[in-house]
Short mmCIF file of C-alpha atoms in Angstrom, two decimals:
data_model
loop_
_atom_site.label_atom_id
_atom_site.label_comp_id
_atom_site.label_asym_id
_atom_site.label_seq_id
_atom_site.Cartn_x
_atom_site.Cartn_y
_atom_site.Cartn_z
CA UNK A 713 158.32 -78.66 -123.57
CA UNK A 714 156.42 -76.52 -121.37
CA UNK A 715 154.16 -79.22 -120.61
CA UNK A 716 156.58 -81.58 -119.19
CA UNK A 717 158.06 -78.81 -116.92
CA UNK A 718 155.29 -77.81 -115.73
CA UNK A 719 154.13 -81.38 -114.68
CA UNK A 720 157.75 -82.20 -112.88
CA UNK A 721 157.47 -79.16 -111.14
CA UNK A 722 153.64 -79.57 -110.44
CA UNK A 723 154.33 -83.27 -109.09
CA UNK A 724 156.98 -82.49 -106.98
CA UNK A 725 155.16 -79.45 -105.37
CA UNK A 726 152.04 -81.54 -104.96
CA UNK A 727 154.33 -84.35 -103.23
CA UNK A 728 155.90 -81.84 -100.87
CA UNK A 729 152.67 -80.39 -99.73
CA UNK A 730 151.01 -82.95 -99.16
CA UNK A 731 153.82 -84.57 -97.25
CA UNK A 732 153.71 -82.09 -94.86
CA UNK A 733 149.78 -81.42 -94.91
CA UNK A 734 150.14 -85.11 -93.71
CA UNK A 735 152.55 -84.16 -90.62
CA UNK A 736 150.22 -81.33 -89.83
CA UNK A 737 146.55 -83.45 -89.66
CA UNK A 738 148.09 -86.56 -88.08
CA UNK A 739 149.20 -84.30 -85.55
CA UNK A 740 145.65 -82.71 -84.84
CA UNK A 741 143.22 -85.46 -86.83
CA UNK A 742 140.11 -84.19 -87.69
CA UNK A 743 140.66 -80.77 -86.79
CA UNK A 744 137.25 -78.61 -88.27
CA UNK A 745 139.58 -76.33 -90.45
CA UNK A 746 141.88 -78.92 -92.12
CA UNK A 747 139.53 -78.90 -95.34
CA UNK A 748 140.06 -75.63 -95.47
CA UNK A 749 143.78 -75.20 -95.05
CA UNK A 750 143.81 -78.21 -97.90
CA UNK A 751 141.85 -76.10 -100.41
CA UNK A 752 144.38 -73.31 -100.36
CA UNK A 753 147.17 -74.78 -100.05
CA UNK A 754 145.69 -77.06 -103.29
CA UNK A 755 144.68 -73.86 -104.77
CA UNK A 756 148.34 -72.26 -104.94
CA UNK A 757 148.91 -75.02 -107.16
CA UNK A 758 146.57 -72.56 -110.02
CA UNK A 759 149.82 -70.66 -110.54
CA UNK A 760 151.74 -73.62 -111.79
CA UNK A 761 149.32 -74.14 -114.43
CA UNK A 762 149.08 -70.09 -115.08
CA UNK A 763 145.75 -69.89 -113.96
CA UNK A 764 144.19 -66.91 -111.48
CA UNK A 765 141.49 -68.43 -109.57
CA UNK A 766 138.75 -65.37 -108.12
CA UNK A 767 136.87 -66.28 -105.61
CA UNK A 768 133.82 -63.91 -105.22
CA UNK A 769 131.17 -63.06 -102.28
CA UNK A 770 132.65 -65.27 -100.13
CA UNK A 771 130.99 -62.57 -97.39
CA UNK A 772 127.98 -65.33 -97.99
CA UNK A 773 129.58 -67.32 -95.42
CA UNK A 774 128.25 -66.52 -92.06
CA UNK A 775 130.82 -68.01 -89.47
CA UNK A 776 127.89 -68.56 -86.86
CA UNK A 777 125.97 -70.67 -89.29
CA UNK A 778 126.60 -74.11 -90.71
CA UNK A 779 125.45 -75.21 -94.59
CA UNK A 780 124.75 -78.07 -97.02
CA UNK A 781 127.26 -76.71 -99.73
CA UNK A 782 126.83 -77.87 -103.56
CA UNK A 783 129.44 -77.20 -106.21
CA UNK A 784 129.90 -78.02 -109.61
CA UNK A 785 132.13 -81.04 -110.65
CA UNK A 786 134.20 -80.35 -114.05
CA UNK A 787 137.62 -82.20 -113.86
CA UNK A 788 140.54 -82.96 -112.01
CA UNK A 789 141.36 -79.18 -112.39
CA UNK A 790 138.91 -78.47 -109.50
CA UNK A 791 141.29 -79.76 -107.13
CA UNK A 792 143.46 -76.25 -107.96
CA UNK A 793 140.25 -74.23 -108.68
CA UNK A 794 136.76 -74.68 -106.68
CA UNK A 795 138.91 -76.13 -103.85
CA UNK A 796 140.22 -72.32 -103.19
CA UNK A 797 136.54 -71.64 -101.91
CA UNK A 798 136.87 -73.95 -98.84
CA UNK A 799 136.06 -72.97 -95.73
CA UNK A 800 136.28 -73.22 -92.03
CA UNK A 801 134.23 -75.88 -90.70
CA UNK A 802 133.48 -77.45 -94.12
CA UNK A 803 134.22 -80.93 -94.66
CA UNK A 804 133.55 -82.86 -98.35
CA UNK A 805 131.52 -86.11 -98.78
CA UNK A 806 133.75 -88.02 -101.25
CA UNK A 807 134.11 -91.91 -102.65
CA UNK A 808 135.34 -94.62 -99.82
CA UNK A 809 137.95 -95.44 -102.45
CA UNK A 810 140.07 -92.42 -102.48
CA UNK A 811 141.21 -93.05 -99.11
CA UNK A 812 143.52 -96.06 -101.74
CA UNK A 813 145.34 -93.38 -103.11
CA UNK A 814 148.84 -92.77 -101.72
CA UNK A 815 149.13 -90.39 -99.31
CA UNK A 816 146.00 -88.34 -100.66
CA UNK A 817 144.02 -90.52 -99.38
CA UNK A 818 144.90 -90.46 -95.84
CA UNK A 819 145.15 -86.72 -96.09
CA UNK A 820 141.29 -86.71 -97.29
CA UNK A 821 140.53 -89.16 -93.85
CA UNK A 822 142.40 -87.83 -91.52
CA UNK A 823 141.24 -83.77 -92.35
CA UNK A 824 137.59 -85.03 -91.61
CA UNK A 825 135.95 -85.24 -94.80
CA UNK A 826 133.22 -88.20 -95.58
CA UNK A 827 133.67 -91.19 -97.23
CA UNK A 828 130.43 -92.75 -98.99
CA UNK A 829 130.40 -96.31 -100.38
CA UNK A 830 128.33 -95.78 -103.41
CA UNK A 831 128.28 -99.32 -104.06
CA UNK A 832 126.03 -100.04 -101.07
CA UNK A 833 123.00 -98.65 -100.89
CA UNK A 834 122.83 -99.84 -97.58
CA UNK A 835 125.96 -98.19 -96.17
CA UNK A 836 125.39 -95.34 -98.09
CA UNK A 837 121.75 -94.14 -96.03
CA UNK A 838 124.07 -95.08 -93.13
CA UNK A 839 126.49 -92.58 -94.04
CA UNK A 840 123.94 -89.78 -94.91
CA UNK A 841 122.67 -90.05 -91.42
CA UNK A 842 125.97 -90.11 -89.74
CA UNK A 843 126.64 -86.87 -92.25
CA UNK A 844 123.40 -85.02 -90.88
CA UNK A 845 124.40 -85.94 -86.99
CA UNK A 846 127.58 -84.54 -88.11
CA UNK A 847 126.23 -81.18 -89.57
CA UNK A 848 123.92 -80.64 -86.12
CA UNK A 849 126.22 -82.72 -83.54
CA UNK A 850 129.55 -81.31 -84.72
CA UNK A 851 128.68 -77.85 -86.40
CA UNK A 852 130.08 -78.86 -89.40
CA UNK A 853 129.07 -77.68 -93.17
CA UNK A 854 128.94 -80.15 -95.47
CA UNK A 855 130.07 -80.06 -99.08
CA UNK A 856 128.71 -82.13 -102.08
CA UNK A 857 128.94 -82.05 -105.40
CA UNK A 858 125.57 -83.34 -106.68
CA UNK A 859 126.70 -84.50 -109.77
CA UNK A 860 128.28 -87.41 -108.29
CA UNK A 861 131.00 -87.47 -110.80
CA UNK A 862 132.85 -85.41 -112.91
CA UNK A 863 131.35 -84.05 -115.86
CA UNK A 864 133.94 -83.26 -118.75
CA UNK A 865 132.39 -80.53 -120.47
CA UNK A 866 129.13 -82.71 -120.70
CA UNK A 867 127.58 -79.57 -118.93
CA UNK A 868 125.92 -79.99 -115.83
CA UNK A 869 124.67 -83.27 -115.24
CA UNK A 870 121.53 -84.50 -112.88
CA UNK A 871 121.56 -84.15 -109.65
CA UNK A 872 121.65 -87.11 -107.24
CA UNK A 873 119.38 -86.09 -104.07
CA UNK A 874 121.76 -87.08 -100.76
CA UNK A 875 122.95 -83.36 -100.35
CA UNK A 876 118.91 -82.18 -100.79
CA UNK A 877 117.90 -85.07 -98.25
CA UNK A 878 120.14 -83.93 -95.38
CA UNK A 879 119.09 -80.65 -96.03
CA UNK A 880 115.51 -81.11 -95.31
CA UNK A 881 117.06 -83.64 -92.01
CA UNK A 882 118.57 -80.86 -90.65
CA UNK A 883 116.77 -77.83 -91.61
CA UNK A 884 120.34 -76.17 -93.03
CA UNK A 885 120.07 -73.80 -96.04
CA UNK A 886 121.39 -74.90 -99.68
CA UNK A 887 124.86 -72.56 -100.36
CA UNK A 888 125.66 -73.11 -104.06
CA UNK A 889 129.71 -72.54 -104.83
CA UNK A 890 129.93 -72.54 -108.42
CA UNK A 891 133.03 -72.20 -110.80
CA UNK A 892 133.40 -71.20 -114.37
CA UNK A 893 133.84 -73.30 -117.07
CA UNK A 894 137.04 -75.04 -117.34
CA UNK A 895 137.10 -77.67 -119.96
CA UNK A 896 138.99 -75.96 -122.92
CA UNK A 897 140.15 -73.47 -120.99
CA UNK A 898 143.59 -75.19 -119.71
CA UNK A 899 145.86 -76.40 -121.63
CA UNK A 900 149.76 -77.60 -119.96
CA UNK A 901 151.42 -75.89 -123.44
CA UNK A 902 150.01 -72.42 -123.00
CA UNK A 903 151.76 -70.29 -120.61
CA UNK A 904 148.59 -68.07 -119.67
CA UNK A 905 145.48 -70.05 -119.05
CA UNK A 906 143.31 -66.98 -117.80
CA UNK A 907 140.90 -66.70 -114.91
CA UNK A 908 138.99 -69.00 -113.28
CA UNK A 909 136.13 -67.62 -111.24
CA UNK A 910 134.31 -68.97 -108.30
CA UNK A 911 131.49 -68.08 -106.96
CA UNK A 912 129.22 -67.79 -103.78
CA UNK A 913 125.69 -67.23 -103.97
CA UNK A 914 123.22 -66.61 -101.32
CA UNK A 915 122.21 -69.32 -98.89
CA UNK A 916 119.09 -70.29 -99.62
CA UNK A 917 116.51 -73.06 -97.35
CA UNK A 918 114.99 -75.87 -99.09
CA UNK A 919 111.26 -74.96 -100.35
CA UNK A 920 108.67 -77.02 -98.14
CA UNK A 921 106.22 -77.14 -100.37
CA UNK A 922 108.18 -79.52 -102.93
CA UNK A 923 109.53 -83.08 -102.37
CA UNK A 924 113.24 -84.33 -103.02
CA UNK A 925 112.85 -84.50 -106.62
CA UNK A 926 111.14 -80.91 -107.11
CA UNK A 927 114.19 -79.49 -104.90
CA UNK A 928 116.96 -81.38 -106.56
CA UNK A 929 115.27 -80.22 -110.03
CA UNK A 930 115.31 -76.52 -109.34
CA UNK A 931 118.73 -76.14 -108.03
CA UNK A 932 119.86 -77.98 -110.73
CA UNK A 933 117.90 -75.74 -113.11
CA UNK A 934 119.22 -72.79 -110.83
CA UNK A 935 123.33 -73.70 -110.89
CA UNK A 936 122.46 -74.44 -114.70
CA UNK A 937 121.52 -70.29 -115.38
CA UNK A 938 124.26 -69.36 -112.86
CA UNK A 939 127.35 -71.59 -114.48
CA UNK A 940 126.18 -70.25 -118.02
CA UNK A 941 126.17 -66.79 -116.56
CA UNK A 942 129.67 -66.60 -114.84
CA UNK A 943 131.11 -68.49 -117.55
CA UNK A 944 130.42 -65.90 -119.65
CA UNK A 945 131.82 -63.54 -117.16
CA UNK A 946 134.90 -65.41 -117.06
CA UNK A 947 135.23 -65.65 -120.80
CA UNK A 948 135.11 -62.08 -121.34
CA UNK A 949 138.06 -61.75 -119.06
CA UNK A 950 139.96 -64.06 -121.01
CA UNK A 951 139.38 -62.86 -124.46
CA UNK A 952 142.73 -61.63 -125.26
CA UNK A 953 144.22 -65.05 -124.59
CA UNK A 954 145.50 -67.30 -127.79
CA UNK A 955 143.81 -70.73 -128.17
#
């Protein structure tokens, strides 16, 4: 019963915001901090689901200074979770086809964010170098998640190498977001689904003396320690919570 509550009320919350998230960005399109606004409005839908979502050292962050964000991709649950670590001047790269997607979708154009065709390789280098021009042009951060899809408790899957490529384009240091582990965590039936935590970790520059593919490889290996690390942080705090 709780379950189907929680989803009418989650629905009609989600439709409400984002109907007026849409009022506010077709007023002022592409406005730098729209992602940002998104991601908590987005993330006050955690309570809903009776989740509290910590963000921690988000003092990382230097105002002054622009990034090439990665992130972790677990589920459709990052939408109310890693989403709460947006930030002014960060926009997302994300698939050309979500802009299909009623109402979301023109929310996710019109706030600024990127839209890659995957499907062409061609279009795709295009958009990476319209991304970097952004990042230097526009003094925009840029936020991937390097997975390219969502992982499902799979663990962390292999990088793909566009966010490491316009790093090295434009010079801008790797800031890894990362959030605890989320796939058994929520369930709709339970009342309490714990913490969530979310992380920043200091910005760090791409090392010259690799290629791509050694770069890609050791911040995968690097968000790999970190997520097993802060998911155990995050399952100590939920402990006392019934499976």
């Amino acid at each position: 019963m709780l379950a189907i509550v929680r989803f009418l009320i989650l629905l009609i919350y989600f439709i409400l915001m984002n109907s007026v998230l849409f009022l506010i960005f077709i007023s002022r399109p592409f406005h730098r901090n729209s992602v940002a606004l998104c991601g908590q409005w987005y993330g006050s839908m955690a309570k809903i689901m009776g989740l509290k979502v910590i963000v921690q050292d988000r003092h990382h962050v230097d105002p002054k200074q622009t990034y090439v964000c990665i992130a972790n991709h677990q589920n459709s649950f990052d939408l109310i979770t890693i989403s709460k670590a947006a930030f002014n001047g960060v926009v997302t790269v994300g698939k050309k086809s979500l802009i299909w997607i009623p109402i979301f979708g023109l929310i996710y154009y019109f706030s600024g964010n990127i839209m890659i065709d995957r499907k062409n390789s061609g279009k795709a280098r295009d958009t990476l170098k319209f991304t970097a021009k952004k990042i230097l042009d526009g003094n925009f951060s840029v936020w991937f998640f390097p997975e390219g899809t969502r992982s499902y408790g799979k663990g962390l899957l292999p990088f793909k190498t566009g966010a490491f490529r316009i790093a090295e384009q434009t010079g801008k240091p790797v800031l890894m977001i990362c959030a605890s582990d989320t796939h058994h965590q929520i369930k709709w039936n339970r009342w309490n689904n714990g913490t969530v935590l979310v992380k920043f970790y200091e910005p760090e520059p791409l090392n010259l003396s690799m290629d791509i593919k050694g770069n890609t490889e050791y911040f995968h290996q690097k968000m790999e320690t970190r997520l097993a690390k802060l998911t155990d942080e995050a399952e100590q705090l939920n402990r006392h919570i019934q499976a």
